mmCIF file of C-alpha atoms in Angstrom:
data_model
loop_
_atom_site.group_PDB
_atom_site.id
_atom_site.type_symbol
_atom_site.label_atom_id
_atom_site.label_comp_id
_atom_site.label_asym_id
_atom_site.label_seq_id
_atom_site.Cartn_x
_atom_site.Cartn_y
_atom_site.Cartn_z
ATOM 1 C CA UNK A 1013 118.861 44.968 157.875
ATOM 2 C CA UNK A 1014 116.721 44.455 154.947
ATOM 3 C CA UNK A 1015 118.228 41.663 152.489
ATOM 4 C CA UNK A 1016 116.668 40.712 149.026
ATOM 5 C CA UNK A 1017 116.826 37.964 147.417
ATOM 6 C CA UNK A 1018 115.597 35.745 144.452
ATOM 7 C CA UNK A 1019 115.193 32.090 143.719
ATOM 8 C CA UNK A 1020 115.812 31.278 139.673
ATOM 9 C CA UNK A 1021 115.953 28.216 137.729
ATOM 10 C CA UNK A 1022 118.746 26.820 136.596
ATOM 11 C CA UNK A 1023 119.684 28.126 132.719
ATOM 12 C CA UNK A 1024 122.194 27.478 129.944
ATOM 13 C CA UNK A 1025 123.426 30.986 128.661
ATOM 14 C CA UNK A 1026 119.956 32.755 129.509
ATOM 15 C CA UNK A 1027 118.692 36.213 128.297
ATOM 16 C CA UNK A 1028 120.068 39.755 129.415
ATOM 17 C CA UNK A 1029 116.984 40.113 131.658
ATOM 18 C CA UNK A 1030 117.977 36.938 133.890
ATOM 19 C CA UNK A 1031 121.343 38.606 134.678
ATOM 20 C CA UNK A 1032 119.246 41.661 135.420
ATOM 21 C CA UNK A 1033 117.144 39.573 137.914
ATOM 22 C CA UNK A 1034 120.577 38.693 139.717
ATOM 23 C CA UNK A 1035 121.952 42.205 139.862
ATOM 24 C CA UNK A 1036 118.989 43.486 141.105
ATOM 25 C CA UNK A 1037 119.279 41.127 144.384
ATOM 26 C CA UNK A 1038 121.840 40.787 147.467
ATOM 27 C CA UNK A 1039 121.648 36.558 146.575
ATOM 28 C CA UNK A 1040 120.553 34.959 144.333
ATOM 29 C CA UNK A 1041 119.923 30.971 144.514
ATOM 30 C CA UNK A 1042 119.615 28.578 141.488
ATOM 31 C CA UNK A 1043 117.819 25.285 141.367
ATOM 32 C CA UNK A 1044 117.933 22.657 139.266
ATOM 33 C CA UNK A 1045 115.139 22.941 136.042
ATOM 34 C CA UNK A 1046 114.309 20.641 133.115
ATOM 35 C CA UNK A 1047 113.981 23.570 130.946
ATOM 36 C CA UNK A 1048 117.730 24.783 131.879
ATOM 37 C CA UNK A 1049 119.510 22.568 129.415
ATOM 38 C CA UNK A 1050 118.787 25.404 126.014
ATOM 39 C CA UNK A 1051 119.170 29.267 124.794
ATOM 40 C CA UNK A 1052 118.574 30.950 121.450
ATOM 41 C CA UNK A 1053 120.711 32.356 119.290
ATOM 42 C CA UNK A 1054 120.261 34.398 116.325
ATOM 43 C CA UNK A 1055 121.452 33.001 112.691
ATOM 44 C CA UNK A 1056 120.492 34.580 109.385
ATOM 45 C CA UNK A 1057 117.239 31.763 109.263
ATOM 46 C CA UNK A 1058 115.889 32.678 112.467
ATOM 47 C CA UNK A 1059 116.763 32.013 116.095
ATOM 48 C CA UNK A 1060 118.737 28.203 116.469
ATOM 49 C CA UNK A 1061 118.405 26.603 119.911
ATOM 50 C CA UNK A 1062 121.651 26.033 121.776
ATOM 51 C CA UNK A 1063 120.320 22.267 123.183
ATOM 52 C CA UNK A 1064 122.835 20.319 125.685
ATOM 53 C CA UNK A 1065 121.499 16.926 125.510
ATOM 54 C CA UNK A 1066 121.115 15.469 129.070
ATOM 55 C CA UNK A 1067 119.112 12.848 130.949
ATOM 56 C CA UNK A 1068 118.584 13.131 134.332
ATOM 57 C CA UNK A 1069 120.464 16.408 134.618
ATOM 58 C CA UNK A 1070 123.752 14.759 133.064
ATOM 59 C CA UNK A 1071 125.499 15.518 129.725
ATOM 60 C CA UNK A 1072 125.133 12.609 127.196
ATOM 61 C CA UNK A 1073 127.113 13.682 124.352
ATOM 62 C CA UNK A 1074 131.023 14.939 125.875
ATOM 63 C CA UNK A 1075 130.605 16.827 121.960
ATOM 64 C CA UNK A 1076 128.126 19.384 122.798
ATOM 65 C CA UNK A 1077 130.450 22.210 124.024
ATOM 66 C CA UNK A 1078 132.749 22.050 120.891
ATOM 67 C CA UNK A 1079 129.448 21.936 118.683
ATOM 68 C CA UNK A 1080 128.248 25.263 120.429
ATOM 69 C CA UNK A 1081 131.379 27.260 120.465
ATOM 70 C CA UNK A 1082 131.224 26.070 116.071
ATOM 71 C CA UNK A 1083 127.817 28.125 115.693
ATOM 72 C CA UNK A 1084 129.054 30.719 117.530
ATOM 73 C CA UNK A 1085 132.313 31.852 116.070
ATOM 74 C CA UNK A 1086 130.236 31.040 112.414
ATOM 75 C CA UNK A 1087 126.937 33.176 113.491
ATOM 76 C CA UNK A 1088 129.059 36.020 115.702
ATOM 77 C CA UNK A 1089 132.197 36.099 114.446
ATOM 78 C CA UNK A 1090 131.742 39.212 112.398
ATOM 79 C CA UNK A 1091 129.885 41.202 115.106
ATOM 80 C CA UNK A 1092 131.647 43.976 116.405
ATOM 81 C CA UNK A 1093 132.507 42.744 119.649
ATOM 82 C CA UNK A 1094 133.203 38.764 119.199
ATOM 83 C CA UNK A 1095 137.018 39.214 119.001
ATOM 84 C CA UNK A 1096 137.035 41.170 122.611
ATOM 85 C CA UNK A 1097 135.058 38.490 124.498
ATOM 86 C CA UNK A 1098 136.033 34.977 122.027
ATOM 87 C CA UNK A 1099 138.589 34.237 124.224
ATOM 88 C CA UNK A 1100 136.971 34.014 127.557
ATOM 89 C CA UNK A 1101 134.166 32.348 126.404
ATOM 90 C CA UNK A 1102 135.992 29.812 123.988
ATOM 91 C CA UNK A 1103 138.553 29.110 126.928
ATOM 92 C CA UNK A 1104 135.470 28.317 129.005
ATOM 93 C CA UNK A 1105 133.837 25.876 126.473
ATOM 94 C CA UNK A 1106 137.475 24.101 125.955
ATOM 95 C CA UNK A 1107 137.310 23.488 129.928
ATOM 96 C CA UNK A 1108 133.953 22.227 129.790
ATOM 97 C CA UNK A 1109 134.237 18.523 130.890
ATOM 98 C CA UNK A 1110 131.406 19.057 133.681
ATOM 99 C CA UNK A 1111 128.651 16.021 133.348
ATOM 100 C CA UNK A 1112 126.473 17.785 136.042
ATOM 101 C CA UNK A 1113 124.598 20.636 133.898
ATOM 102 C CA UNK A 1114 123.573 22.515 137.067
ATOM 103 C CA UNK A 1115 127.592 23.077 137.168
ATOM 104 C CA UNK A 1116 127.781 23.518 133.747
ATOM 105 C CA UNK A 1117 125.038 26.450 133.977
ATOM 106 C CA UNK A 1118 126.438 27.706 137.260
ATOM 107 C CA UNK A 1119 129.726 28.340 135.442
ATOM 108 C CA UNK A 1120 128.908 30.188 132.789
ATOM 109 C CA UNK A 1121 126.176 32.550 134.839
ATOM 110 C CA UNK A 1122 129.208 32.797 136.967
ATOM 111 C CA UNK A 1123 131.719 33.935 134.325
ATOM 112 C CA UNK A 1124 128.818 36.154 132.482
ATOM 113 C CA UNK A 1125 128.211 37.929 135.571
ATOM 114 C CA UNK A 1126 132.263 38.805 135.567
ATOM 115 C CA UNK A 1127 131.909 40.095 132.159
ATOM 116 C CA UNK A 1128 129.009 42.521 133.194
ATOM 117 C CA UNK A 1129 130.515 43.218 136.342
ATOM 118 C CA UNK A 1130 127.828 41.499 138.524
ATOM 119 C CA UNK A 1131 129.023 41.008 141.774
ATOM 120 C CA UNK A 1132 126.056 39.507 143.611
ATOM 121 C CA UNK A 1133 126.764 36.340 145.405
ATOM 122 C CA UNK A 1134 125.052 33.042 143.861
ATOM 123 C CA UNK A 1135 124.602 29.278 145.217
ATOM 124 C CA UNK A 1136 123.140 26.174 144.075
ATOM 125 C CA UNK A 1137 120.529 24.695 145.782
ATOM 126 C CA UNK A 1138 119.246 21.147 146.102
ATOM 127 C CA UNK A 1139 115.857 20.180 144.403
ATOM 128 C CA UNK A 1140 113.267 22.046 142.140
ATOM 129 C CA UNK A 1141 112.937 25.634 143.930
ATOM 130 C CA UNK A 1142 109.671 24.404 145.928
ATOM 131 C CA UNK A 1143 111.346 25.412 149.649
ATOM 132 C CA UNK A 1144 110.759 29.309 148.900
ATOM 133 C CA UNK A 1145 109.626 30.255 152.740
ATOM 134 C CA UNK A 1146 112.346 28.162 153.848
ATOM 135 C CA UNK A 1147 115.169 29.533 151.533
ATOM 136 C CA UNK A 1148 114.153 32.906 152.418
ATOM 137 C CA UNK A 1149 114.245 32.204 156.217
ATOM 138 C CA UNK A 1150 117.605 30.470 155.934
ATOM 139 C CA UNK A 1151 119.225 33.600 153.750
ATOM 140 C CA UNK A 1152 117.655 36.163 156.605
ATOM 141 C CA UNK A 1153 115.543 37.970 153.425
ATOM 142 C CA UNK A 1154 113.083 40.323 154.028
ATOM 143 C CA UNK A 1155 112.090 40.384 150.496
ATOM 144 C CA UNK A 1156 111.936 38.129 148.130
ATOM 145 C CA UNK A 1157 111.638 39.374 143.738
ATOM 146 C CA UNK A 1158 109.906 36.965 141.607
ATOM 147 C CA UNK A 1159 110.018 36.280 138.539
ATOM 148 C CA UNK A 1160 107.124 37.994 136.364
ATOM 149 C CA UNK A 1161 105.901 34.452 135.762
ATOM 150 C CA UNK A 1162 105.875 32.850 139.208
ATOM 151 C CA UNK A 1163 102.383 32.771 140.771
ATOM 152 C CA UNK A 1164 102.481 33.254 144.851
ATOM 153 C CA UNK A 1165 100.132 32.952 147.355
ATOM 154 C CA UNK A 1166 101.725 36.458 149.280
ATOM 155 C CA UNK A 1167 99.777 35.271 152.539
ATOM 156 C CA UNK A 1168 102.895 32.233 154.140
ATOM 157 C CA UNK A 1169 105.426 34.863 153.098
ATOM 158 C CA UNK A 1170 103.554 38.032 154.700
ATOM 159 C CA UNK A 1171 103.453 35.248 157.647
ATOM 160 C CA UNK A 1172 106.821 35.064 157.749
ATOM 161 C CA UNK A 1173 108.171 38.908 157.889
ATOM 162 C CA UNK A 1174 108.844 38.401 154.161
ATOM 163 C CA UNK A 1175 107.784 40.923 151.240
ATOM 164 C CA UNK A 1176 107.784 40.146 147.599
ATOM 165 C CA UNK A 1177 107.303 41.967 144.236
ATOM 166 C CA UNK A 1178 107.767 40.855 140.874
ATOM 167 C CA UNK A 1179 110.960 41.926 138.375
ATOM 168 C CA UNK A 1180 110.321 44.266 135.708
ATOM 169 C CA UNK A 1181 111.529 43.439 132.186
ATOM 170 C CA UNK A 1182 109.490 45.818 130.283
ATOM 171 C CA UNK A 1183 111.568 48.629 128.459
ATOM 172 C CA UNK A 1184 114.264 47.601 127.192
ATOM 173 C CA UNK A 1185 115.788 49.408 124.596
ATOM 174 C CA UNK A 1186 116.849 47.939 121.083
ATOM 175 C CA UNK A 1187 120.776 47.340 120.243
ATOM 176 C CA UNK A 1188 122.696 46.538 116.985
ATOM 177 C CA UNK A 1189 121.852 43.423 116.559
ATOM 178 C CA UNK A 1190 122.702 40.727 113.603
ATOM 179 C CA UNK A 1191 119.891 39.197 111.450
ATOM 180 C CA UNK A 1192 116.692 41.011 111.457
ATOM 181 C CA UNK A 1193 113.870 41.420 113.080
ATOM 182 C CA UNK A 1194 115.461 42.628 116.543
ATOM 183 C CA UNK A 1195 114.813 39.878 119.196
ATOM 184 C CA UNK A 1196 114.758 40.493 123.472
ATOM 185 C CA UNK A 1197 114.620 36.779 124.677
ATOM 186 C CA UNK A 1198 117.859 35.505 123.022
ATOM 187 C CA UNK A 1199 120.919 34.449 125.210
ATOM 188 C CA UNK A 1200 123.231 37.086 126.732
ATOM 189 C CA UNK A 1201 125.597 36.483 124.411
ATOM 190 C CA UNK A 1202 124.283 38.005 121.536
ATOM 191 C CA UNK A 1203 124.514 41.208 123.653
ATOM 192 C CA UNK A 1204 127.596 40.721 124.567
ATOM 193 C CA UNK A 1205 129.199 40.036 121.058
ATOM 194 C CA UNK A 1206 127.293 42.934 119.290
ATOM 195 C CA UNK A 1207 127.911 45.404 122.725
ATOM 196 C CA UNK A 1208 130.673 44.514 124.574
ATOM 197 C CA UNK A 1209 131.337 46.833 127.185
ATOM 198 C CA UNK A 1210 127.665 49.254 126.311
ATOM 199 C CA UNK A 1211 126.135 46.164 127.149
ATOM 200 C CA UNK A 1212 125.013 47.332 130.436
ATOM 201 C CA UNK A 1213 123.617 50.698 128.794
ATOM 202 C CA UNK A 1214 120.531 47.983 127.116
ATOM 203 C CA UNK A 1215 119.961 45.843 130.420
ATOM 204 C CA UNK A 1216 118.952 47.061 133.633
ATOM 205 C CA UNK A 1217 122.136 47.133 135.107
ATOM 206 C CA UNK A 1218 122.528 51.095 133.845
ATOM 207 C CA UNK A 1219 119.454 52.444 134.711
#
């Protein structure tokens, strides 16, 4: 039986096309990444980085969550869909005692992928992603979707029985969106806020 599935690092509140990534696989796996620790969000100066502060993959400041939830009830709290979706998220941030910020990113992709109805299983793994051959062999995947950025040699996973191509972010329509100029790469939740339930209609996930 042919099985899919995709290797990702590790993010904080990512962009709609990451949660497109997931949905289009039957797993999805997340390592641990020194880059998964900050998102963008959009304020009426430009984009502001939502930064956990960590060393060695551990929260250093117990403050962060309550500081993030702040800038976004004062940068979304007038878009059209913040009062649908404050409550889950805020209740999620109150919770958020996790030191480990692979947990702490594994439960909001979790909880995200609930909102947009994303039901594809999703683990943690061990390390920085660098096992690819052997994750796929241990999942049973005949193909494996990369990430438009990752460079592969295709010859150890032809080798193996395993097939890859690369995810497809290009085309994505334009939504209401706060602050202008429009901006793709910003974290889900900007979608989610301005959209609500159409937010599938501007991701992959209707088409």
């Amino acid at each position: 039986m042919a099985k899919t599935i995709a290797v990702l690092p590790s993010q904080y509140v990512p962009w709609k096309g990451y949660f497109d990534h997931i949905h289009q696989v039957d797993e999805c796996y997340l390592f641990d990444s020194t880059s998964g620790s900050c998102s963008s969000i959009k304020s009426p100066l430009g984009l502001i980085p939502l930064l956990i502060p960590v060393e060695n993959y551990l929260v250093t400041d117990p403050a962060w969550a309550s500081d993030h939830w702040n800038l976004l009830e004062k940068y979304y709290g007038h878009s059209p869909r913040f009062r649908d979706y404050a409550y889950v998220i805020y209740s999620l941030y109150q919770q958020m005692s996790e030191k480990s910020l692979a947990r702490i990113n594994y439960f909001f992709i979790q909880t995200i992928c609930d909102i947009l109805h994303i039901s594809t299983p999703i683990a943690r793994l061990e390390g920085n992603g660098d096992r690819l051959i052997q994750v796929c062999q241990q999942a049973g995947a005949t193909h494996y979707l990369a990430a438009p950025h990752e460079s592969l040699d295709p010859k150890p996973f032809l080798e193996a029985g395993i097939t890859f191509t690369k995810m497809d972010f290009s085309g994505y329509p334009e939504y209401h969106q706060l602050y202008p100029p429009f901006q793709h790469q910003v974290s889900i939740v900007d979608l989610i806020f301005n959209e609500g339930t159409n937010a599938p209609r501007y991701m992959k996930l209707a088409w």
